[in-house]
XYZ file of C-alpha atoms in Angstrom:
369
model
C -34.360 34.739 -22.584
C -33.231 31.724 -24.658
C -30.549 29.669 -22.930
C -29.901 26.520 -25.000
C -30.636 25.062 -28.366
C -29.436 21.517 -29.053
C -30.651 18.051 -30.111
C -32.485 16.032 -27.525
C -29.580 13.541 -27.219
C -27.023 16.352 -26.852
C -29.091 17.723 -23.895
C -29.618 14.310 -22.392
C -25.902 13.481 -22.165
C -24.847 16.147 -19.597
C -28.133 15.838 -17.726
C -27.808 12.034 -17.393
C -24.274 12.544 -16.141
C -25.255 14.658 -13.128
C -28.758 13.450 -12.306
C -27.520 10.235 -10.630
C -26.771 11.868 -7.303
C -30.043 13.928 -7.108
C -32.002 12.623 -4.104
C -35.666 11.986 -4.777
C -36.545 12.908 -1.217
C -34.642 15.595 0.646
C -35.380 18.046 3.372
C -34.064 20.875 1.120
C -36.360 21.190 -1.988
C -33.652 22.902 -3.988
C -31.515 19.738 -3.846
C -34.009 18.036 -6.128
C -32.924 20.611 -8.695
C -29.873 21.015 -10.855
C -28.016 24.256 -11.306
C -27.894 25.493 -14.927
C -25.289 28.128 -15.627
C -24.811 29.770 -18.995
C -21.706 31.801 -19.858
C -22.057 32.670 -23.476
C -22.007 29.385 -25.387
C -20.724 27.392 -22.430
C -23.392 25.765 -20.306
C -22.697 23.919 -17.077
C -24.956 21.429 -15.276
C -24.352 20.965 -11.548
C -26.023 18.581 -9.045
C -25.303 18.010 -5.363
C -26.616 16.213 -2.308
C -24.306 18.261 0.016
C -21.893 15.272 0.187
C -21.167 14.733 -3.505
C -21.171 17.330 -6.343
C -21.018 16.619 -10.071
C -20.493 19.239 -12.750
C -20.296 18.836 -16.501
C -20.181 21.317 -19.377
C -21.507 21.487 -22.914
C -21.062 23.981 -25.749
C -24.628 24.685 -26.862
C -25.558 28.026 -25.239
C -27.383 30.600 -27.308
C -26.115 34.179 -27.478
C -23.469 35.877 -25.403
C -25.634 36.483 -22.294
C -24.863 35.052 -18.878
C -27.693 33.461 -16.849
C -28.285 30.861 -14.104
C -31.237 29.083 -12.669
C -32.181 25.817 -10.985
C -34.892 23.407 -12.164
C -36.284 19.997 -11.105
C -33.758 17.452 -12.388
C -35.992 14.428 -12.744
C -38.857 16.336 -14.399
C -36.487 17.886 -16.972
C -34.870 14.451 -17.677
C -38.195 12.748 -18.043
C -39.524 15.406 -20.424
C -36.397 15.231 -22.601
C -36.619 11.366 -22.675
C -40.259 11.613 -23.767
C -39.652 14.011 -26.581
C -39.280 12.646 -30.133
C -35.754 12.303 -31.434
C -35.796 14.851 -34.158
C -35.375 18.521 -34.415
C -33.797 20.798 -31.832
C -34.922 21.351 -28.232
C -34.843 24.944 -26.917
C -34.588 25.829 -23.278
C -35.499 29.381 -22.194
C -35.978 31.395 -19.003
C -39.232 33.405 -18.837
C -40.814 35.020 -15.727
C -39.116 32.590 -13.297
C -40.016 29.506 -15.289
C -37.905 27.254 -17.496
C -39.574 26.708 -20.951
C -38.846 23.599 -22.975
C -39.841 23.660 -26.622
C -39.499 21.012 -29.321
C -41.578 21.029 -32.455
C -45.160 21.567 -31.241
C -44.429 20.429 -27.668
C -43.976 23.063 -24.958
C -43.489 22.740 -21.238
C -42.973 25.180 -18.394
C -41.160 24.194 -15.198
C -40.887 26.171 -11.955
C -37.426 27.406 -11.079
C -35.635 28.326 -7.818
C -33.050 31.045 -7.461
C -29.499 30.008 -8.537
C -28.113 32.136 -5.685
C -29.827 29.790 -3.195
C -28.274 26.657 -4.642
C -25.620 25.113 -2.237
C -22.237 24.529 -3.825
C -19.329 22.767 -2.184
C -16.330 24.917 -1.253
C -13.029 23.526 -2.573
C -9.767 23.679 -0.645
C -7.127 26.186 -1.713
C -4.531 23.532 -1.828
C -4.678 19.761 -2.390
C -2.398 17.302 -0.484
C -2.153 14.766 -3.332
C -2.570 15.285 -7.089
C -2.102 12.527 -9.642
C -3.586 10.961 -12.789
C -4.211 7.528 -14.149
C -6.132 5.916 -17.072
C -9.868 5.724 -16.460
C -9.890 1.993 -17.095
C -7.312 1.471 -14.396
C -9.294 3.412 -11.732
C -12.500 1.730 -12.821
C -10.870 -1.700 -12.475
C -9.648 -0.859 -8.972
C -13.227 0.126 -7.973
C -14.995 -2.748 -9.802
C -12.856 -5.438 -8.108
C -13.538 -4.361 -4.568
C -16.796 -2.352 -4.419
C -19.036 -5.295 -3.572
C -17.504 -5.773 -0.130
C -18.488 -2.269 1.145
C -21.007 -2.284 3.995
C -24.451 -0.804 3.550
C -25.879 1.422 6.324
C -23.536 -0.123 8.984
C -23.424 1.781 12.224
C -19.712 1.578 11.854
C -19.976 4.435 9.282
C -16.336 4.135 8.192
C -17.162 0.710 6.662
C -19.809 2.302 4.380
C -17.182 3.285 1.823
C -13.847 2.453 0.276
C -10.376 2.915 1.689
C -8.089 4.595 -0.835
C -4.433 4.389 0.123
C -1.991 6.582 -1.800
C 1.631 5.717 -1.077
C 4.849 6.258 -3.046
C 4.602 4.131 -6.215
C 1.195 2.542 -5.340
C -2.500 3.229 -4.892
C -4.725 0.635 -3.031
C -8.457 0.141 -2.796
C -9.825 -1.818 0.209
C -13.432 -2.514 1.312
C -14.899 -4.589 4.155
C -18.188 -5.139 5.831
C -16.775 -7.092 8.718
C -17.476 -10.511 7.119
C -15.189 -10.221 4.091
C -12.496 -7.959 2.785
C -11.466 -7.067 -0.756
C -8.118 -5.557 -1.769
C -6.554 -4.428 -4.964
C -3.650 -2.144 -5.911
C -1.806 -0.740 -8.912
C 1.462 1.041 -9.548
C 1.232 4.822 -9.806
C 3.539 7.854 -10.016
C 3.072 11.228 -8.364
C 2.743 10.291 -4.714
C 5.400 11.513 -2.254
C 4.061 10.213 1.058
C 1.248 7.979 2.311
C -2.338 9.215 2.557
C -5.276 7.102 3.691
C -8.829 8.348 2.946
C -12.296 6.812 3.002
C -14.442 7.525 -0.082
C -18.279 7.272 0.531
C -20.185 4.380 -1.000
C -22.283 6.728 -3.100
C -19.240 8.311 -4.606
C -17.688 4.949 -5.487
C -20.899 3.728 -7.218
C -21.242 7.007 -9.155
C -17.640 6.835 -10.326
C -18.167 3.330 -11.496
C -21.078 4.500 -13.638
C -19.223 7.508 -14.996
C -15.728 6.183 -15.729
C -15.082 4.667 -19.200
C -12.950 1.703 -20.308
C -10.494 3.988 -22.010
C -6.935 5.169 -21.579
C -8.097 8.765 -21.208
C -6.813 10.158 -17.981
C -8.698 10.931 -14.783
C -7.091 13.560 -12.590
C -7.403 12.926 -8.803
C -6.859 15.578 -6.158
C -7.057 14.758 -2.423
C -7.275 16.936 0.682
C -8.001 16.020 4.264
C -11.750 16.410 3.741
C -12.465 16.103 0.030
C -11.489 14.119 -3.094
C -11.937 15.475 -6.641
C -12.024 13.507 -9.869
C -11.765 15.291 -13.236
C -12.126 13.471 -16.563
C -13.533 14.451 -19.904
C -16.183 17.179 -19.283
C -16.938 15.857 -15.778
C -15.833 17.089 -12.384
C -16.946 15.133 -9.310
C -16.115 16.398 -5.788
C -16.894 14.361 -2.794
C -16.604 14.820 0.953
C -14.660 12.033 2.711
C -15.824 9.762 5.468
C -14.162 10.518 8.791
C -13.009 7.657 10.895
C -10.280 5.035 11.111
C -10.542 2.093 8.689
C -9.575 -1.339 10.084
C -5.964 -2.496 9.576
C -6.458 -4.489 6.349
C -2.852 -5.854 6.397
C -3.627 -7.815 9.598
C -6.708 -9.405 8.029
C -5.076 -10.682 4.867
C -3.461 -14.112 5.522
C 0.143 -14.373 4.495
C 1.123 -17.863 5.766
C -1.385 -20.168 3.988
C 0.397 -23.058 2.298
C -2.653 -25.104 1.019
C -3.805 -23.907 -2.402
C -5.893 -25.008 -5.369
C -6.944 -23.412 -8.584
C -10.457 -23.604 -10.086
C -12.116 -22.177 -13.189
C -13.961 -19.059 -12.251
C -16.786 -19.815 -14.702
C -17.215 -23.439 -13.574
C -17.196 -22.461 -9.885
C -19.622 -19.563 -10.505
C -22.020 -21.897 -12.347
C -21.879 -24.499 -9.623
C -22.483 -21.989 -6.811
C -25.359 -20.320 -8.697
C -27.113 -23.656 -9.104
C -26.533 -24.648 -5.470
C -27.806 -21.216 -4.322
C -31.224 -21.965 -5.830
C -31.990 -24.179 -2.867
C -30.803 -21.737 -0.203
C -33.231 -19.348 1.511
C -33.167 -15.589 1.687
C -32.428 -15.728 5.397
C -29.833 -18.475 5.286
C -27.689 -18.193 2.184
C -25.315 -20.877 3.293
C -23.508 -23.382 1.089
C -21.150 -26.153 2.246
C -17.809 -26.644 0.670
C -16.070 -30.021 1.295
C -12.444 -30.405 0.161
C -11.039 -33.869 -0.239
C -8.410 -35.562 -2.387
C -8.605 -33.766 -5.744
C -12.276 -32.922 -5.298
C -14.361 -29.915 -4.282
C -17.970 -30.798 -3.314
C -20.466 -27.928 -3.033
C -23.833 -28.622 -1.413
C -26.889 -26.721 -0.197
C -30.104 -27.779 1.528
C -33.183 -26.085 2.974
C -35.962 -26.578 5.513
C -38.016 -28.668 2.913
C -35.120 -31.178 2.992
C -34.306 -30.401 -0.656
C -30.627 -30.706 -1.553
C -28.216 -29.573 -4.337
C -24.813 -31.235 -4.846
C -22.137 -30.111 -7.244
C -18.701 -31.869 -7.610
C -15.664 -30.255 -9.148
C -12.345 -31.961 -9.961
C -9.446 -29.893 -8.557
C -5.758 -30.327 -7.853
C -5.781 -30.655 -4.076
C -3.694 -33.114 -2.045
C -4.007 -31.777 1.481
C -6.187 -32.464 4.519
C -9.923 -32.689 4.017
C -11.857 -29.605 4.944
C -15.612 -29.119 5.603
C -16.602 -25.408 5.733
C -19.667 -23.248 5.199
C -19.986 -19.894 3.494
C -22.563 -17.278 2.627
C -22.940 -18.047 -1.081
C -23.679 -14.386 -1.941
C -20.119 -13.466 -0.706
C -18.632 -15.973 -3.104
C -20.848 -15.040 -6.095
C -20.223 -11.323 -5.552
C -16.431 -11.655 -6.095
C -16.875 -14.092 -9.021
C -19.131 -11.609 -10.742
C -16.741 -8.740 -10.309
C -13.579 -10.382 -11.698
C -12.973 -11.444 -15.293
C -9.947 -13.812 -14.882
C -10.324 -17.381 -16.020
C -8.800 -18.941 -12.870
C -9.313 -18.287 -9.197
C -6.846 -19.527 -6.583
C -8.086 -20.596 -3.109
C -5.800 -20.677 -0.118
C -7.070 -22.486 2.982
C -6.154 -23.702 6.429
C -7.188 -27.076 7.910
C -9.571 -25.245 10.231
C -13.319 -24.752 9.526
C -13.193 -21.471 11.547
C -10.300 -19.938 9.538
C -10.919 -17.406 6.778
C -10.321 -18.299 3.197
C -8.058 -16.200 0.867
C -9.040 -15.951 -2.831
C -6.507 -14.523 -5.266
C -5.839 -14.342 -9.026
C -2.769 -16.010 -10.457
C -2.319 -13.193 -12.970
C -3.160 -10.294 -10.552
C -0.943 -10.575 -7.499
C -2.360 -7.437 -5.887
C -5.977 -8.746 -5.792
C -6.915 -10.415 -2.558
C -10.357 -11.413 -1.168
C -10.695 -12.693 2.331
C -14.024 -14.224 3.423
C -14.989 -15.568 6.815
C -16.804 -18.924 7.092
C -20.316 -19.389 8.561
C -21.849 -22.216 10.571
C -24.287 -24.357 8.631
């Protein structure tokens, strides 16, 4: 039975959309597959790892028949990428195998029963439903994602806090050493809901969202979140647990500030970081009258020093930081100017904000050098 006929690129688009969450190693072999469903001309591609599920549709089915099967996602993707970019590709189902034909090339892949493929059950009713431009949601994710923990035993830190409240949606991440916060105005929320979105879901959404004003519809329940945009539907389970009280972490009484060019600061830190080691990524920041001095040294007694002119007329301050924590935030924002707020205490956290984005806040703890 013939299932699909389309150009190679037309087939690659939906397949590339869903294949990102397919695990290369899994205890369930069928999770290395994608579910192909054909209803007349409509063909859906679905992938899941039991926590996240992505579905997308395309209109290149052949005939009016209905059919469904599962096939190894990576093998199918690699074959399609390797095929020449001319002529149509035909996918068919024959004796339990998926056939791929293009020109004089022909492949057969083993399939597993579609009925055995696990699909997430959606709730009958969602607690929150709203929509916003894709670029807005992508910006919220991009400006805080870097502070998520990775494989922390405090599992609730391995994700992003999404706070829906009347008139506002917030994104917050922390790994215990730093915290990133952003927010934007939104309509459609009646009461506050706090949820934790898994790290994998956040990274996948960053990959899939476009820099467009096209809307993404968001639905939230107590256990799941669903994003729908274009031909894509992504459903994710939520992380259970209580996220730290971010409001208590963000300083509100700092009175010593200075502005610095993001690009200049980023360049200085990148150069100083060359002489740090993988184990100790520390740089020293010394604030004095209208000057910021950045220095780094290593066990070979090599040293890097960078001096920046700034508008600062407060007490001197000598403080150390993990340079990666500073470079991460500078790489994720696009504003020309970064504002630093400090206390005359080498053990106090530093607050970084953006003069033109009052909702963005980045708190980073110092380190001993």
